[in-house]
Coordinates of C-alpha atoms in Angstrom, one line a residue:
M176 CA 0.0 0.0 0.0
S177 CA 3.0 2.3 0.1
W178 CA 2.0 3.8 -3.3
L179 CA -1.0 5.4 -1.6
G180 CA 1.4 7.9 -0.1
Q181 CA 1.6 9.5 -3.6
L182 CA -2.1 10.2 -3.7
E183 CA -3.9 13.2 -2.3
G184 CA -4.8 12.3 1.3
G185 CA -3.0 8.9 1.0
Q186 CA -0.2 9.5 3.3
A187 CA -2.5 11.1 5.9
W188 CA -4.6 7.9 5.8
L189 CA -1.6 5.6 6.1
D190 CA -0.5 7.7 9.1
S191 CA -3.9 7.3 10.7
L192 CA -4.1 3.5 10.5
P193 CA -3.0 2.9 14.1
N194 CA -5.8 5.1 15.4
L195 CA -8.3 3.6 12.9
L196 CA -7.5 0.1 14.2
F197 CA -8.0 1.2 17.8
A198 CA -11.3 2.9 16.9
A199 CA -12.5 -0.2 14.9
K200 CA -11.5 -2.5 17.8
D201 CA -13.8 -0.5 20.1
R202 CA -16.6 0.0 17.5
F203 CA -16.9 -3.7 16.6
G204 CA -15.9 -5.3 19.9
I205 CA -12.9 -7.0 18.4
A206 CA -11.1 -9.3 20.8
A207 CA -8.0 -10.0 18.7
F208 CA -6.4 -9.1 15.3
G209 CA -4.6 -11.5 13.0
Q210 CA -1.8 -10.8 10.5
P211 CA -3.0 -8.7 7.6
F212 CA -3.8 -10.4 4.3
D213 CA -1.3 -9.4 1.6
S214 CA -3.8 -8.7 -1.1
G215 CA -5.0 -5.2 -0.2
N216 CA -4.0 -2.4 -2.6
V217 CA -6.1 0.4 -1.2
S218 CA -7.1 -1.0 2.1
L219 CA -5.9 -2.8 5.2
V220 CA -7.6 -6.2 5.5
L221 CA -7.0 -8.6 8.4
P222 CA -8.7 -11.4 10.2
I223 CA -10.2 -10.7 13.6
A224 CA -11.8 -12.6 16.5
Q225 CA -15.1 -11.2 17.9
D226 CA -17.2 -12.9 20.6
G227 CA -15.8 -16.3 19.7
H228 CA -16.5 -15.9 16.0
D229 CA -14.0 -15.0 13.3
A230 CA -14.5 -12.3 10.7
V231 CA -12.5 -9.9 8.5
L232 CA -11.9 -6.2 9.2
K233 CA -11.4 -4.0 6.1
L234 CA -10.2 -0.5 6.6
Q235 CA -10.6 1.4 3.3
F236 CA -8.9 4.4 1.8
V237 CA -12.2 5.7 0.6
H238 CA -12.2 7.2 -2.9
R239 CA -14.5 7.3 -6.0
E240 CA -14.1 3.6 -6.9
T241 CA -14.6 2.2 -3.3
Q242 CA -16.9 4.5 -1.6
H243 CA -20.1 2.4 -2.0
E244 CA -18.6 -1.0 -1.4
A245 CA -20.6 -1.5 1.8
D246 CA -23.8 -0.6 -0.1
A247 CA -23.1 -3.1 -2.8
L248 CA -22.4 -5.9 -0.3
A249 CA -25.6 -5.0 1.6
L250 CA -27.7 -5.1 -1.6
W251 CA -26.2 -8.5 -2.6
D252 CA -26.9 -9.7 1.0
G253 CA -24.5 -12.7 0.7
K254 CA -25.9 -13.9 -2.7
G255 CA -22.8 -14.5 -4.7
A256 CA -20.7 -12.1 -2.6
V257 CA -19.1 -12.0 0.8
R258 CA -21.6 -11.0 3.5
L259 CA -21.4 -7.5 5.1
L260 CA -21.7 -8.0 8.9
D261 CA -21.3 -4.4 10.0
H262 CA -20.2 -1.0 8.7
A263 CA -18.7 2.1 10.3
P264 CA -18.7 4.7 7.5
A265 CA -16.9 7.4 9.6
L266 CA -13.9 5.0 10.0
G267 CA -14.1 3.6 6.4
A268 CA -14.4 0.2 8.2
L269 CA -16.2 -2.9 7.0
L270 CA -16.7 -6.0 9.0
L271 CA -17.0 -8.9 6.6
E272 CA -17.7 -12.6 6.6
R273 CA -14.6 -14.7 6.5
C274 CA -14.2 -17.1 3.6
R275 CA -12.7 -20.4 4.4
P276 CA -10.7 -22.1 2.9
G277 CA -10.2 -18.8 1.1
E278 CA -8.4 -20.0 -2.1
L279 CA -8.3 -17.6 -4.9
L280 CA -10.2 -18.7 -8.0
A281 CA -7.1 -17.6 -10.1
D282 CA -5.0 -20.2 -8.3
V283 CA -7.4 -23.2 -8.8
R284 CA -6.8 -25.1 -12.0
E285 CA -9.1 -28.1 -12.1
V286 CA -12.4 -26.2 -12.3
D287 CA -14.5 -24.6 -15.1
H288 CA -13.7 -20.9 -14.3
L289 CA -16.2 -19.5 -16.7
A290 CA -19.1 -21.7 -15.4
I291 CA -18.3 -20.3 -11.9
L292 CA -18.1 -16.7 -13.2
S293 CA -21.4 -17.2 -15.1
G294 CA -23.1 -18.5 -12.0
L295 CA -21.8 -15.6 -9.8
L296 CA -22.9 -13.0 -12.4
G297 CA -26.3 -14.5 -12.5
K298 CA -26.7 -13.6 -8.8
L299 CA -24.8 -10.3 -8.9
L300 CA -26.5 -8.5 -11.8
V301 CA -29.4 -7.1 -9.8
P302 CA -31.3 -3.9 -10.6
A303 CA -29.8 -0.9 -8.8
G304 CA -29.8 2.9 -8.7
D305 CA -28.8 5.3 -5.9
P306 CA -26.4 5.6 -4.1
F307 CA -24.1 4.0 -6.6
N308 CA -21.9 5.9 -9.1
S309 CA -23.1 5.4 -12.6
L310 CA -21.2 3.6 -15.3
V311 CA -22.0 6.5 -17.7
D312 CA -20.4 9.0 -15.4
E313 CA -17.4 6.8 -14.8
A314 CA -16.9 6.3 -18.5
S315 CA -17.2 10.0 -19.1
I316 CA -14.2 10.5 -16.7
W317 CA -12.3 7.9 -18.7
I318 CA -13.1 9.7 -21.9
T319 CA -11.9 13.0 -20.6
S320 CA -8.7 11.8 -19.0
M321 CA -7.5 9.0 -21.3
E322 CA -5.3 11.0 -23.7
G323 CA -3.7 12.8 -20.8
D324 CA -3.1 9.5 -19.0
W325 CA -1.5 8.1 -22.2
L326 CA 0.8 11.2 -22.4
K327 CA 1.7 11.0 -18.7
A328 CA 2.6 7.3 -19.1
G329 CA 5.0 8.2 -21.9
K330 CA 2.9 7.1 -24.9
P331 CA 3.3 3.4 -24.1
C332 CA 1.0 2.3 -27.0
E333 CA 0.0 3.6 -30.4
K334 CA -2.3 6.6 -30.3
H335 CA -5.0 5.0 -32.4
M336 CA -5.7 2.6 -29.5
V337 CA -6.5 5.6 -27.3
D338 CA -8.7 7.1 -30.0
Q339 CA -10.5 3.7 -30.5
A340 CA -11.3 3.4 -26.8
V341 CA -12.5 7.0 -26.5
S342 CA -14.8 6.4 -29.6
A343 CA -16.1 3.2 -28.2
L344 CA -17.0 4.7 -24.8
S345 CA -18.5 7.8 -26.4
D346 CA -20.8 5.6 -28.5
L347 CA -21.8 3.4 -25.6
I348 CA -22.8 6.1 -23.1
V349 CA -25.5 7.6 -25.3
D350 CA -27.6 4.4 -25.2
E351 CA -30.3 3.7 -22.6
T352 CA -29.9 0.3 -21.1
D353 CA -31.1 -1.7 -18.1
K354 CA -29.3 -0.6 -14.9
V355 CA -27.8 -3.3 -12.7
L356 CA -25.2 -3.4 -10.0
L357 CA -21.8 -4.0 -11.5
H358 CA -18.5 -5.3 -10.0
Q359 CA -16.0 -3.4 -12.2
D360 CA -13.0 -5.4 -10.9
L361 CA -14.3 -9.0 -11.1
H362 CA -11.3 -11.2 -11.8
G363 CA -9.8 -14.4 -10.4
H364 CA -8.1 -12.7 -7.5
N365 CA -11.3 -11.2 -6.2
I366 CA -13.2 -14.5 -5.9
L367 CA -12.6 -16.8 -2.9
S368 CA -13.6 -20.3 -2.0
A369 CA -15.9 -20.5 1.0
E370 CA -18.0 -22.9 3.0
R371 CA -21.4 -21.2 2.8
D372 CA -21.2 -21.1 -1.0
P373 CA -18.4 -22.7 -3.1
W374 CA -17.3 -19.2 -4.4
L375 CA -17.9 -15.7 -3.2
V376 CA -16.7 -12.3 -4.7
I377 CA -15.0 -9.6 -2.8
D378 CA -13.8 -6.0 -3.4
P379 CA -16.6 -4.9 -5.8
K380 CA -15.7 -1.3 -6.7
P381 CA -19.4 -0.9 -7.6
L382 CA -21.0 0.9 -10.5
V383 CA -24.6 0.8 -11.8
G384 CA -25.3 0.6 -15.5
D385 CA -25.3 -1.6 -18.6
P386 CA -25.2 -5.3 -17.8
A387 CA -22.9 -6.0 -20.8
F388 CA -20.1 -4.1 -19.0
A389 CA -20.0 -6.9 -16.4
L390 CA -17.9 -9.0 -18.8
S391 CA -15.1 -6.4 -19.2
P392 CA -12.9 -7.3 -16.3
I393 CA -13.3 -11.0 -17.0
V394 CA -12.5 -10.9 -20.7
R395 CA -9.2 -9.1 -19.9
S396 CA -8.4 -11.4 -17.0
F397 CA -5.1 -12.9 -18.2
E398 CA -5.0 -15.4 -15.3
F399 CA -7.6 -17.3 -17.1
G400 CA -5.4 -17.6 -20.2
H401 CA -3.7 -14.8 -22.2
T402 CA -4.1 -15.4 -25.9
R403 CA -6.5 -14.0 -28.5
K404 CA -8.3 -17.3 -28.5
D405 CA -8.7 -17.2 -24.7
A406 CA -10.0 -13.7 -24.6
L407 CA -12.5 -14.2 -27.4
Y408 CA -13.7 -17.5 -25.9
R409 CA -14.5 -15.7 -22.6
L410 CA -16.3 -13.0 -24.5
D411 CA -18.3 -15.4 -26.7
R412 CA -19.2 -17.9 -24.0
L413 CA -20.2 -15.5 -21.2
S414 CA -22.2 -13.2 -23.5
E415 CA -24.1 -16.3 -24.7
D416 CA -24.5 -18.0 -21.3
L417 CA -25.8 -14.8 -19.7
G418 CA -27.8 -13.4 -22.7
L419 CA -25.7 -10.3 -22.9
D420 CA -24.9 -8.1 -25.9
R421 CA -21.6 -9.4 -27.2
E422 CA -20.7 -6.3 -29.2
R423 CA -21.4 -3.9 -26.3
A424 CA -19.4 -6.2 -24.0
R425 CA -16.5 -6.1 -26.5
L426 CA -16.6 -2.3 -26.7
W427 CA -16.9 -1.9 -22.9
T428 CA -13.9 -4.1 -22.5
I429 CA -11.8 -2.1 -24.9
G430 CA -12.8 1.1 -23.2
Q431 CA -12.2 0.1 -19.6
T432 CA -9.1 -1.9 -20.3
M433 CA -7.5 1.1 -21.9
A434 CA -8.7 3.4 -19.1
W435 CA -7.1 1.2 -16.5
A436 CA -4.0 0.2 -18.4
F437 CA -1.8 3.2 -18.0
E438 CA -1.3 2.8 -14.2
S439 CA -1.1 -1.0 -14.4
S440 CA 2.0 -3.1 -13.9
H441 CA 0.5 -5.4 -16.6
A442 CA -0.1 -2.6 -19.2
Y443 CA 1.5 -4.5 -22.1
R444 CA -0.9 -7.4 -21.5
H445 CA -3.9 -5.0 -21.5
F446 CA -2.7 -3.5 -24.8
E447 CA -2.5 -6.9 -26.3
T448 CA -6.0 -7.7 -25.2
V449 CA -7.3 -4.5 -26.8
N450 CA -5.6 -5.3 -30.0
W451 CA -7.1 -8.8 -30.1
L452 CA -10.6 -7.4 -29.4
S453 CA -10.2 -4.8 -32.1
K454 CA -10.1 -7.5 -34.7
R455 CA -13.6 -8.8 -34.8

């Protein structure tokens, strides 16, 4: 999480973590803390003991992408997602169900990953509105900032890829669609094995909008195979299994993948995915 120190308010949040932990201990009646999990990028996540039960405490650096995570988990109410047990908004603190054995779907090989993802999305794509940020508004931010992000990153890909993504997003946001709750970061490292259900999602970064967008983070998920054939198979199979618009899913994937690529340590893989999806 050290990179948070470079963001506005990030260092102040990092400095406040000891006090936040103390306040969360009092607020939730935590008896003991375990060692933090090593997967948090914008949050501190650690197992806790509470009245003889175990759970997970998540302290968030609250920003645009994460601010309504508790609302999303509350709406899903444990159906396909980890259950929200309690929430202290003033602390940015969530008390969550603990998933055991807690294996990452990305690390499990002898399963049908796409069948699991299709089953989860069938539970997660529920109608939603306020208080969630809209996909249209988020995409508008991507449109406005993408060329500047490309320049700031040192022009790491050809300019026509930026133009293509901006064009795709600009066309998509003008259409009225159904509005459902979206997990905009649904990949194999945000799905855990559990006892209550075989698999549960975490860390939603929620938006509300076009159901076809739900495939975007999965299509570009290189942990499920990183070839043109793999990416197109994910797009084809999931759009068919879930009855989603394949072309809109393809365009959303191009748009979000480019928007997120410039600050990613896997940017070159994302650029490859966009190039594969650009060839219909």
